[in-house]
Tab-separated table of C-alpha atoms in Angstrom:
chain	number	residue	atom	x	y	z
F	286	MET	CA	14.027	6.951	-25.803
F	287	PHE	CA	14.398	4.416	-23.103
F	288	ASN	CA	16.317	1.087	-23.705
F	289	LYS	CA	14.863	-1.954	-22.484
F	290	VAL	CA	16.579	-1.987	-19.107
F	291	ASP	CA	15.371	1.880	-18.622
F	292	THR	CA	11.905	0.806	-19.575
F	293	LYS	CA	11.995	-2.023	-16.697
F	294	LEU	CA	13.060	0.181	-14.228
F	295	ILE	CA	10.511	2.546	-14.771
F	296	GLY	CA	8.012	-0.047	-14.540
F	297	GLY	CA	9.423	-1.314	-10.900
F	298	ILE	CA	9.351	2.237	-9.754
F	299	LEU	CA	5.801	2.586	-10.743
F	300	LEU	CA	4.981	-0.887	-9.433
F	301	ILE	CA	6.105	0.472	-5.876
F	302	VAL	CA	4.364	3.682	-6.630
F	303	GLY	CA	1.274	1.978	-7.554
F	304	THR	CA	1.394	-0.144	-4.510
F	305	SER	CA	1.920	2.760	-1.873
F	306	ILE	CA	-0.644	5.217	-3.627
F	307	GLY	CA	-3.635	3.056	-3.228
F	308	GLY	CA	-7.378	3.285	-1.741
F	309	GLY	CA	-5.863	5.287	1.547
F	310	MET	CA	-4.770	8.178	-0.676
F	311	LEU	CA	-7.937	10.000	0.225
F	312	ALA	CA	-7.959	8.703	3.978
F	313	LEU	CA	-4.693	10.637	4.890
F	314	PRO	CA	-5.896	13.797	5.015
F	315	ILE	CA	-8.947	12.875	7.098
F	316	ALA	CA	-6.638	10.795	9.390
F	317	THR	CA	-4.358	13.825	10.122
F	318	ALA	CA	-6.971	16.213	10.293
F	319	GLU	CA	-6.656	16.817	14.348
F	320	ALA	CA	-3.116	17.225	13.978
F	321	GLY	CA	-3.340	19.663	10.935
F	322	PHE	CA	-1.043	19.870	8.116
F	323	THR	CA	2.015	21.290	9.903
F	324	ASN	CA	2.275	19.218	12.570
F	325	SER	CA	1.444	16.059	10.253
F	326	LEU	CA	4.572	16.717	8.187
F	327	VAL	CA	7.046	15.697	10.960
F	328	LEU	CA	5.090	12.303	11.187
F	329	MET	CA	5.034	11.791	7.227
F	330	LEU	CA	8.671	12.466	6.945
F	331	LEU	CA	9.303	9.993	9.953
F	332	CYS	CA	7.140	7.280	8.547
F	333	TRP	CA	8.506	7.650	4.988
F	334	PHE	CA	11.959	6.949	6.401
F	335	ILE	CA	11.023	4.252	8.732
F	336	MET	CA	9.295	2.373	5.937
F	337	THR	CA	12.200	2.827	3.327
F	338	ALA	CA	14.713	1.802	5.512
F	339	CYS	CA	12.852	-1.227	6.640
F	340	ALA	CA	11.833	-2.070	2.570
F	341	PHE	CA	15.700	-1.823	2.172
F	342	LEU	CA	16.228	-4.370	4.939
F	343	ILE	CA	13.656	-6.743	3.527
F	344	LEU	CA	15.782	-6.397	0.117
F	345	GLU	CA	18.892	-7.245	2.230
F	346	VAL	CA	17.723	-10.332	3.976
F	347	ASN	CA	15.814	-11.620	0.759
F	348	LEU	CA	18.927	-11.516	-1.424
F	349	TRP	CA	20.493	-13.752	1.284
F	350	LEU	CA	18.232	-16.838	0.059
F	351	PRO	CA	17.456	-18.219	-3.127
F	352	ALA	CA	15.289	-16.331	-5.731
F	353	ASN	CA	11.370	-16.398	-5.242
F	354	THR	CA	11.891	-16.661	-1.534
F	355	ASN	CA	9.154	-14.601	0.315
F	356	ILE	CA	8.688	-13.541	3.751
F	357	ILE	CA	7.586	-17.044	5.003
F	358	SER	CA	10.830	-18.543	4.088
F	359	THR	CA	12.998	-15.725	5.313
F	360	SER	CA	10.822	-15.679	8.804
F	361	ARG	CA	11.396	-19.437	9.141
F	362	ILE	CA	15.097	-19.339	8.463
F	363	LEU	CA	16.456	-16.433	10.291
F	364	LEU	CA	13.536	-16.353	13.384
F	365	GLY	CA	12.250	-20.055	13.235
F	366	ARG	CA	8.822	-21.445	13.639
F	367	TRP	CA	7.318	-18.518	15.692
F	368	GLY	CA	8.639	-16.000	13.150
F	369	GLU	CA	7.168	-17.883	10.401
F	370	GLY	CA	3.597	-18.219	12.195
F	371	VAL	CA	3.872	-14.511	12.897
F	372	ALA	CA	4.273	-14.032	9.473
F	373	TRP	CA	1.387	-16.466	8.108
F	374	ILE	CA	-1.111	-14.590	10.518
F	375	SER	CA	-0.282	-11.145	9.856
F	376	TYR	CA	0.177	-11.294	6.270
F	377	LEU	CA	-2.893	-12.975	5.521
F	378	LEU	CA	-4.940	-11.043	7.612
F	379	LEU	CA	-3.468	-7.839	6.059
F	380	PHE	CA	-3.799	-8.576	2.807
F	381	TYR	CA	-6.812	-10.494	2.718
F	382	SER	CA	-8.365	-7.194	4.773
F	383	VAL	CA	-7.348	-4.840	1.800
F	384	LEU	CA	-8.113	-6.971	-1.018
F	385	ALA	CA	-11.564	-7.512	0.499
F	386	ALA	CA	-11.905	-3.816	0.839
F	387	TYR	CA	-10.610	-3.314	-2.870
F	388	MET	CA	-12.817	-5.798	-4.300
F	389	ALA	CA	-15.614	-3.742	-2.348
F	390	GLY	CA	-15.137	-0.568	-3.602
F	391	GLY	CA	-13.931	-1.697	-7.151
F	392	GLY	CA	-17.327	-3.422	-7.436
F	393	ASP	CA	-19.235	-0.381	-6.524
F	394	PHE	CA	-17.217	1.817	-8.899
F	395	LEU	CA	-18.015	-0.769	-11.756
F	396	SER	CA	-21.730	-0.956	-10.658
F	397	GLY	CA	-22.226	2.913	-10.754
F	398	LEU	CA	-20.325	2.967	-14.083
F	399	LEU	CA	-22.421	0.591	-15.989
F	400	ILE	CA	-25.640	2.197	-14.587
F	401	ASN	CA	-24.172	5.491	-15.930
F	402	LEU	CA	-23.775	3.629	-19.242
F	403	GLY	CA	-27.517	2.219	-18.886
F	404	PHE	CA	-26.562	-0.944	-17.755
F	405	LYS	CA	-27.927	-2.165	-14.252
F	406	ILE	CA	-26.434	-5.493	-12.650
F	407	PRO	CA	-26.564	-6.868	-9.306
F	408	ASN	CA	-23.680	-5.494	-7.041
F	409	TRP	CA	-22.380	-9.198	-6.344
F	410	VAL	CA	-22.116	-9.430	-10.350
F	411	ALA	CA	-20.117	-6.167	-10.368
F	412	ILE	CA	-17.456	-7.540	-7.774
F	413	PHE	CA	-17.168	-10.750	-9.639
F	414	LEU	CA	-16.193	-8.803	-12.786
F	415	PHE	CA	-13.941	-6.319	-11.281
F	416	VAL	CA	-12.156	-9.374	-9.634
F	417	ALA	CA	-12.113	-11.662	-12.889
F	418	ILE	CA	-10.448	-8.914	-14.652
F	419	LEU	CA	-7.791	-7.858	-12.359
F	420	SER	CA	-7.253	-11.380	-10.969
F	421	TYR	CA	-6.462	-12.405	-14.608
F	422	VAL	CA	-3.992	-10.003	-14.953
F	423	VAL	CA	-2.171	-11.145	-11.976
F	424	TYR	CA	-2.375	-14.668	-12.871
F	425	ARG	CA	-0.426	-13.640	-16.193
F	426	GLY	CA	2.644	-12.500	-14.029
F	427	ILE	CA	4.486	-9.818	-13.067
F	428	HIS	CA	5.185	-8.391	-16.837
F	429	TYR	CA	1.437	-8.342	-17.389
F	430	VAL	CA	0.828	-6.692	-13.666
F	431	ASP	CA	3.766	-4.284	-14.849
F	432	TYR	CA	2.246	-3.314	-18.365
F	433	VAL	CA	-1.092	-2.754	-17.166
F	434	ASN	CA	-0.136	-0.930	-13.924
F	435	ARG	CA	2.011	1.564	-16.534
F	436	GLY	CA	-1.283	2.415	-18.195
F	437	LEU	CA	-3.095	3.057	-15.101
F	438	MET	CA	-0.353	4.987	-13.325
F	439	PHE	CA	-0.039	7.421	-16.383
F	440	SER	CA	-3.736	7.956	-15.830
F	441	LYS	CA	-3.527	8.102	-12.015
F	442	PHE	CA	-0.910	10.733	-12.403
F	443	SER	CA	-2.627	12.763	-15.020
F	444	ILE	CA	-5.731	12.883	-13.054
F	445	TYR	CA	-3.765	13.509	-9.841
F	446	ILE	CA	-1.955	16.460	-11.351
F	447	LEU	CA	-5.157	18.083	-12.982
F	448	LEU	CA	-6.887	17.912	-9.064
F	449	VAL	CA	-3.987	19.528	-7.436
F	450	PHE	CA	-3.420	22.056	-10.055
F	451	LEU	CA	-7.284	23.077	-9.936
F	452	ILE	CA	-7.370	22.892	-6.014
F	453	ILE	CA	-4.105	24.919	-4.890
F	454	PRO	CA	-5.429	28.522	-6.195
F	455	SER	CA	-8.145	27.767	-3.470
F	456	ILE	CA	-5.920	27.136	-0.660
F	457	SER	CA	-6.204	28.955	2.616
F	458	ILE	CA	-2.986	29.553	4.640
F	459	THR	CA	-4.883	29.793	7.792
F	460	LYS	CA	-6.343	26.415	7.400
F	461	LEU	CA	-3.116	25.125	6.984
F	462	LYS	CA	-1.530	26.226	10.354
F	463	ASP	CA	-4.554	24.930	12.465
F	464	GLY	CA	-4.032	21.531	14.233
F	465	ASN	CA	-3.147	19.952	17.973
F	466	ILE	CA	-0.009	18.378	17.983
F	467	ALA	CA	-1.279	16.431	20.972
F	468	TYR	CA	-3.314	14.437	18.502
F	469	LEU	CA	-0.161	13.632	16.059
F	470	SER	CA	0.137	10.126	16.777
F	471	SER	CA	-3.622	9.410	15.980
F	472	GLY	CA	-2.979	9.273	12.446
F	473	ALA	CA	0.358	7.116	12.692
F	474	THR	CA	-1.071	3.793	11.579
F	475	VAL	CA	-2.597	5.156	8.582
F	476	MET	CA	0.546	6.851	7.745
F	477	ILE	CA	2.664	3.646	7.727
F	478	THR	CA	0.343	1.912	5.861
F	479	ALA	CA	0.152	4.734	3.066
F	480	PHE	CA	3.953	4.147	2.686
F	481	THR	CA	3.962	0.205	2.715
F	482	PHE	CA	5.295	-1.204	-0.449
F	483	ALA	CA	7.924	-3.818	0.870
F	484	ASN	CA	5.403	-6.595	0.130
F	485	ILE	CA	6.257	-6.223	-3.530
F	486	ILE	CA	9.879	-6.641	-3.152
F	487	PRO	CA	10.592	-10.179	-3.370
F	488	SER	CA	8.568	-9.960	-6.833
F	489	LEU	CA	10.623	-7.112	-8.033
F	490	ARG	CA	13.913	-8.995	-6.988
F	491	THR	CA	12.495	-11.840	-9.500
F	492	TYR	CA	11.780	-9.444	-12.299
F	493	PHE	CA	14.928	-7.263	-12.206
F	494	LYS	CA	16.921	-10.858	-11.966
F	495	GLU	CA	18.875	-9.644	-8.857
F	496	ASP	CA	20.218	-6.640	-10.598
F	497	ILE	CA	21.032	-4.775	-7.031
F	498	ALA	CA	21.675	-1.340	-8.209
F	499	LYS	CA	18.413	-1.346	-10.081
F	500	LEU	CA	16.320	-2.734	-7.256
F	501	ARG	CA	17.878	-0.134	-4.813
F	502	LYS	CA	17.203	2.686	-7.083
F	503	ALA	CA	13.828	1.528	-7.734
F	504	ILE	CA	12.980	1.706	-4.026
F	505	LEU	CA	14.589	5.117	-3.383
F	506	VAL	CA	13.003	6.600	-6.359
F	507	GLY	CA	9.386	4.612	-5.595
F	508	SER	CA	9.177	5.751	-2.124
F	509	LEU	CA	10.067	9.479	-2.835
F	510	ILE	CA	7.197	9.782	-5.644
F	511	PRO	CA	4.500	8.843	-2.781
F	512	LEU	CA	5.973	11.295	-0.213
F	513	LEU	CA	5.866	13.904	-2.844
F	514	CYS	CA	2.244	13.454	-3.999
F	515	TYR	CA	0.986	12.685	-0.396
F	516	LEU	CA	2.452	16.269	0.987
F	517	LEU	CA	1.107	17.907	-2.236
F	518	TRP	CA	-2.305	16.209	-1.642
F	519	ASP	CA	-2.612	17.155	2.261
F	520	LEU	CA	-1.570	20.867	1.003
F	521	SER	CA	-4.470	20.773	-1.123
F	522	ILE	CA	-6.976	19.308	0.932
F	523	MET	CA	-6.158	20.470	4.366
F	524	GLY	CA	-5.963	23.918	2.512
F	525	ILE	CA	-9.413	24.160	1.478
F	526	LEU	CA	-11.615	21.858	3.357
F	527	PRO	CA	-12.450	22.868	7.237
F	528	ARG	CA	-11.130	20.943	9.845
F	529	GLU	CA	-13.963	21.282	12.449
F	530	GLY	CA	-17.880	21.439	11.729
F	531	ASN	CA	-20.594	19.211	10.937
F	532	HIS	CA	-19.044	18.485	7.467
F	533	GLY	CA	-15.117	19.135	8.484
F	534	LEU	CA	-12.147	16.782	8.169
F	535	ILE	CA	-12.431	15.846	12.142
F	536	SER	CA	-16.090	15.202	11.287
F	537	MET	CA	-15.320	12.887	8.569
F	538	LEU	CA	-12.774	10.726	10.545
F	539	HIS	CA	-15.926	9.715	12.773
F	540	SER	CA	-18.318	9.132	9.854
F	541	LYS	CA	-19.029	5.807	8.148
F	542	HIS	CA	-18.958	6.934	4.737
F	543	SER	CA	-15.962	9.365	4.947
F	544	THR	CA	-15.058	8.677	1.436
F	545	SER	CA	-18.353	9.765	-0.469
F	546	GLU	CA	-18.522	12.608	2.214
F	547	PHE	CA	-14.961	13.833	1.367
F	548	VAL	CA	-15.974	13.920	-2.469
F	549	MET	CA	-19.183	15.837	-1.905
F	550	GLN	CA	-17.291	18.262	0.534
F	551	LEU	CA	-14.736	18.733	-1.944
F	552	SER	CA	-16.984	19.278	-4.706
F	553	LYS	CA	-19.072	21.667	-2.764
F	554	ALA	CA	-15.904	23.626	-1.745
F	555	LEU	CA	-14.522	24.317	-5.350
F	556	ASN	CA	-18.055	24.136	-6.884
F	557	ASN	CA	-16.900	21.929	-9.601
F	558	PRO	CA	-19.104	18.834	-10.675
F	559	PHE	CA	-15.839	18.042	-12.722
F	560	ILE	CA	-13.712	17.769	-9.926
F	561	THR	CA	-16.200	15.251	-8.151
F	562	PHE	CA	-16.201	13.015	-11.508
F	563	MET	CA	-12.419	13.118	-11.681
F	564	THR	CA	-12.041	12.307	-7.982
F	565	LYS	CA	-14.256	9.052	-8.402
F	566	ILE	CA	-12.051	8.288	-11.540
F	567	PHE	CA	-8.755	8.582	-9.361
F	568	THR	CA	-10.188	6.751	-6.398
F	569	SER	CA	-11.342	3.969	-8.632
F	570	ILE	CA	-7.630	3.756	-10.424
F	571	CYS	CA	-6.115	3.705	-7.241
F	572	LEU	CA	-8.078	0.700	-6.265
F	573	ALA	CA	-7.191	-1.210	-9.512
F	574	THR	CA	-3.542	-0.539	-8.946
F	575	SER	CA	-3.313	-1.512	-5.134
F	576	PHE	CA	-5.414	-4.610	-6.223
F	577	LEU	CA	-2.671	-5.766	-8.772
F	578	ALA	CA	0.011	-5.214	-6.420
F	579	SER	CA	-1.671	-6.876	-3.261
F	580	GLY	CA	-2.733	-9.469	-5.413
F	581	LEU	CA	0.588	-10.248	-6.777
F	582	SER	CA	2.525	-10.085	-3.782
F	583	LEU	CA	0.023	-12.354	-1.848
F	584	SER	CA	0.287	-14.935	-4.512
F	585	ASP	CA	3.736	-14.897	-4.489
F	586	PHE	CA	3.631	-15.117	-0.660
F	587	LEU	CA	1.211	-18.200	-0.924
F	588	ALA	CA	3.649	-19.795	-3.453
F	589	ASP	CA	6.551	-19.521	-1.215
F	590	GLY	CA	4.566	-20.444	2.091
F	591	LEU	CA	2.684	-23.416	0.474
F	592	ARG	CA	6.406	-24.467	-1.185
F	593	THR	CA	4.525	-24.973	-4.668
F	594	SER	CA	4.617	-23.257	-8.052
F	595	LYS	CA	2.213	-20.426	-9.583
F	596	ARG	CA	1.508	-22.641	-12.663
F	597	GLY	CA	-0.462	-25.754	-13.160
F	598	LYS	CA	-2.294	-27.449	-10.474
F	599	GLY	CA	0.092	-25.334	-8.131
F	600	GLY	CA	-1.161	-22.532	-9.562
F	601	ILE	CA	-4.796	-23.225	-9.459
F	602	ILE	CA	-4.335	-23.603	-5.392
F	603	VAL	CA	-2.121	-20.502	-5.215
F	604	TYR	CA	-4.569	-18.072	-6.841
F	605	SER	CA	-7.593	-19.828	-5.676
F	606	ALA	CA	-6.208	-19.081	-2.086
F	607	SER	CA	-5.331	-15.455	-2.774
F	608	PHE	CA	-8.532	-14.451	-3.971
F	609	LEU	CA	-11.369	-16.848	-3.018
F	610	PRO	CA	-11.251	-15.934	0.780
F	611	PRO	CA	-11.690	-12.242	0.399
F	612	LEU	CA	-14.338	-12.548	-2.287
F	613	THR	CA	-16.258	-15.005	0.015
F	614	VAL	CA	-16.065	-12.413	2.912
F	615	VAL	CA	-17.068	-9.595	0.440
F	616	LEU	CA	-20.004	-11.204	-0.895
F	617	PHE	CA	-21.551	-13.083	2.242
F	618	TYR	CA	-19.941	-10.996	5.153
F	619	PRO	CA	-19.174	-7.694	3.734
F	620	GLY	CA	-18.721	-6.036	7.310
F	621	ALA	CA	-16.357	-8.545	8.728
F	622	PHE	CA	-12.805	-7.635	6.892
F	623	ILE	CA	-13.819	-3.914	6.202
F	624	GLY	CA	-13.841	-3.762	9.924
F	625	ALA	CA	-10.552	-5.510	10.246
F	626	LEU	CA	-8.902	-2.548	8.226
F	627	SER	CA	-8.640	-0.621	11.303
F	628	TYR	CA	-5.999	-3.122	12.321
F	629	ALA	CA	-4.090	-2.859	9.121
F	630	GLY	CA	-1.464	-0.462	10.542
F	631	ILE	CA	-0.786	-3.211	13.240
F	632	TYR	CA	-0.064	-5.785	10.590
F	633	CYS	CA	2.053	-3.482	8.660
F	634	ALA	CA	4.224	-2.723	11.440
F	635	ILE	CA	4.568	-6.181	12.203
F	636	LEU	CA	5.222	-7.297	8.955
F	637	PHE	CA	7.328	-4.345	7.575
F	638	ILE	CA	9.052	-3.126	10.484
F	639	LEU	CA	9.359	-5.298	13.323
F	640	LEU	CA	10.052	-8.503	11.329
F	641	PRO	CA	12.676	-7.269	8.933
F	642	SER	CA	14.426	-5.409	12.015
F	643	LEU	CA	14.716	-8.915	13.672
F	644	MET	CA	15.610	-10.878	10.634
F	645	ALA	CA	18.365	-8.398	9.731
F	646	TRP	CA	19.851	-8.581	13.259
F	647	ARG	CA	19.403	-12.489	13.608
F	648	GLY	CA	21.196	-12.945	10.056
F	649	ARG	CA	24.007	-10.214	10.462
F	650	TYR	CA	25.255	-10.987	14.180
F	651	ARG	CA	23.861	-14.717	14.651
F	652	LYS	CA	23.933	-16.107	11.153
F	653	LYS	CA	27.161	-14.339	9.903
F	654	PRO	CA	27.806	-16.914	7.020
F	655	LEU	CA	24.385	-16.329	5.370
F	656	ALA	CA	24.539	-12.593	5.635
F	657	GLN	CA	26.824	-11.861	2.628
F	658	GLY	CA	26.459	-9.256	-0.108
F	659	PHE	CA	24.330	-5.822	0.250
F	660	ARG	CA	23.620	-4.479	3.562
F	661	VAL	CA	21.844	-1.329	4.964
F	662	LYS	CA	23.988	1.373	6.510
F	663	GLY	CA	23.331	2.213	10.190
F	664	GLY	CA	24.622	-1.141	12.004
F	665	LYS	CA	22.730	-2.018	15.519
F	666	PRO	CA	21.625	1.530	16.221
F	667	LEU	CA	19.409	1.674	13.080
F	668	LEU	CA	18.079	-1.802	13.842
F	669	LEU	CA	17.319	-1.081	17.377
F	670	ALA	CA	15.737	2.134	16.454
F	671	LEU	CA	13.707	0.769	14.220
F	672	GLY	CA	12.514	-2.187	16.306
F	673	VAL	CA	11.664	0.059	18.996
F	674	ALA	CA	9.502	2.434	16.401
F	675	GLY	CA	7.767	-0.969	15.324
F	676	LEU	CA	6.788	-1.667	18.661
F	677	TRP	CA	5.567	1.716	19.369
F	678	PHE	CA	3.392	1.524	16.056
F	679	ILE	CA	1.798	-2.017	17.050
F	680	SER	CA	0.993	-0.538	20.853
F	681	ASN	CA	-0.514	2.810	19.306
F	682	GLY	CA	-2.342	0.837	16.494
F	683	VAL	CA	-4.045	-1.344	19.349
F	684	GLN	CA	-4.877	1.587	21.399
F	685	ILE	CA	-6.397	3.265	18.642
F	686	ALA	CA	-8.304	0.273	17.242
F	687	LEU	CA	-9.748	-0.719	20.851
F	688	THR	CA	-11.321	2.884	21.288
């Protein structure tokens, strides 16, 4: 049996895992198809290290300030108004984009589910229902998000293990050796987005009541689980689906319906309708867990940025600002924010690589009285390396988005 503290630790780990393993799970093998499985392993390990190190940096700088402080206040205090402005713009663009995508995908799934049950409703009603149910969970607070997320994560892991178990016997070693290392950087922005979970750290700090030992353990374990899951998933998918051809992974990379085509080709390759059904369920749960984590993070961010409470009148403002803009876009301009997802890796690099490196540097070496307590090892060399990596990911993301 787990005691109360252990159960909370498990919940925190699952929140991190739920944040990382989201709607982009199916995109990874497609985004890295040109490089191939063997070559993309190097990129995956590098991205995991960078994003985990930066997550610990965010924990470090967050602990310098009072509880319930989010990236807005830390950016303003450590970097000034320009840092605050960059954080505002990048954070809102990133999370409004991903929430809009989760709303659209979740609404489509709910609509299809109800049709199978004999109920046909307009797509906009399905989107409203999806948002209403999950936003209510977010409104109830991190404890409710934790409990709902645990149930969803149990289902997600069960289906994931089943899918991998069914796919692995059909893997071709030859397919895993294919690839061109020259295309390694093409999947970089998708990869760092897949390992993005640092946005939930300020919320976890409040949840764990500043228990640094538990926070560090949650971050480390919570980052290792997605790494293992992505490795097995890429191994399974790249080992069974061809890279090239009209219905290969590279073709899906340039398709407007890559996810649905991915599910269809996987079903054909294994000749198993059950896998198609399980993959759809798996995708829907990924959307739900990511929506919960993103909604919770965005609401905490806005409460900090607007300097208001998440209860009473302040709560109405915070949750309206969190969910109404992406909902409006999905309902009236569905292409606008979905198209902006191509820039998600750029926003992630700014928010969760470049800014944490700059804030840690500023706090440690310019505002030394503020930088007390927990410190990430590595000193100036680590901060410089992460800063350079952040700039590279940003420039690489811009080049990819513009092509």
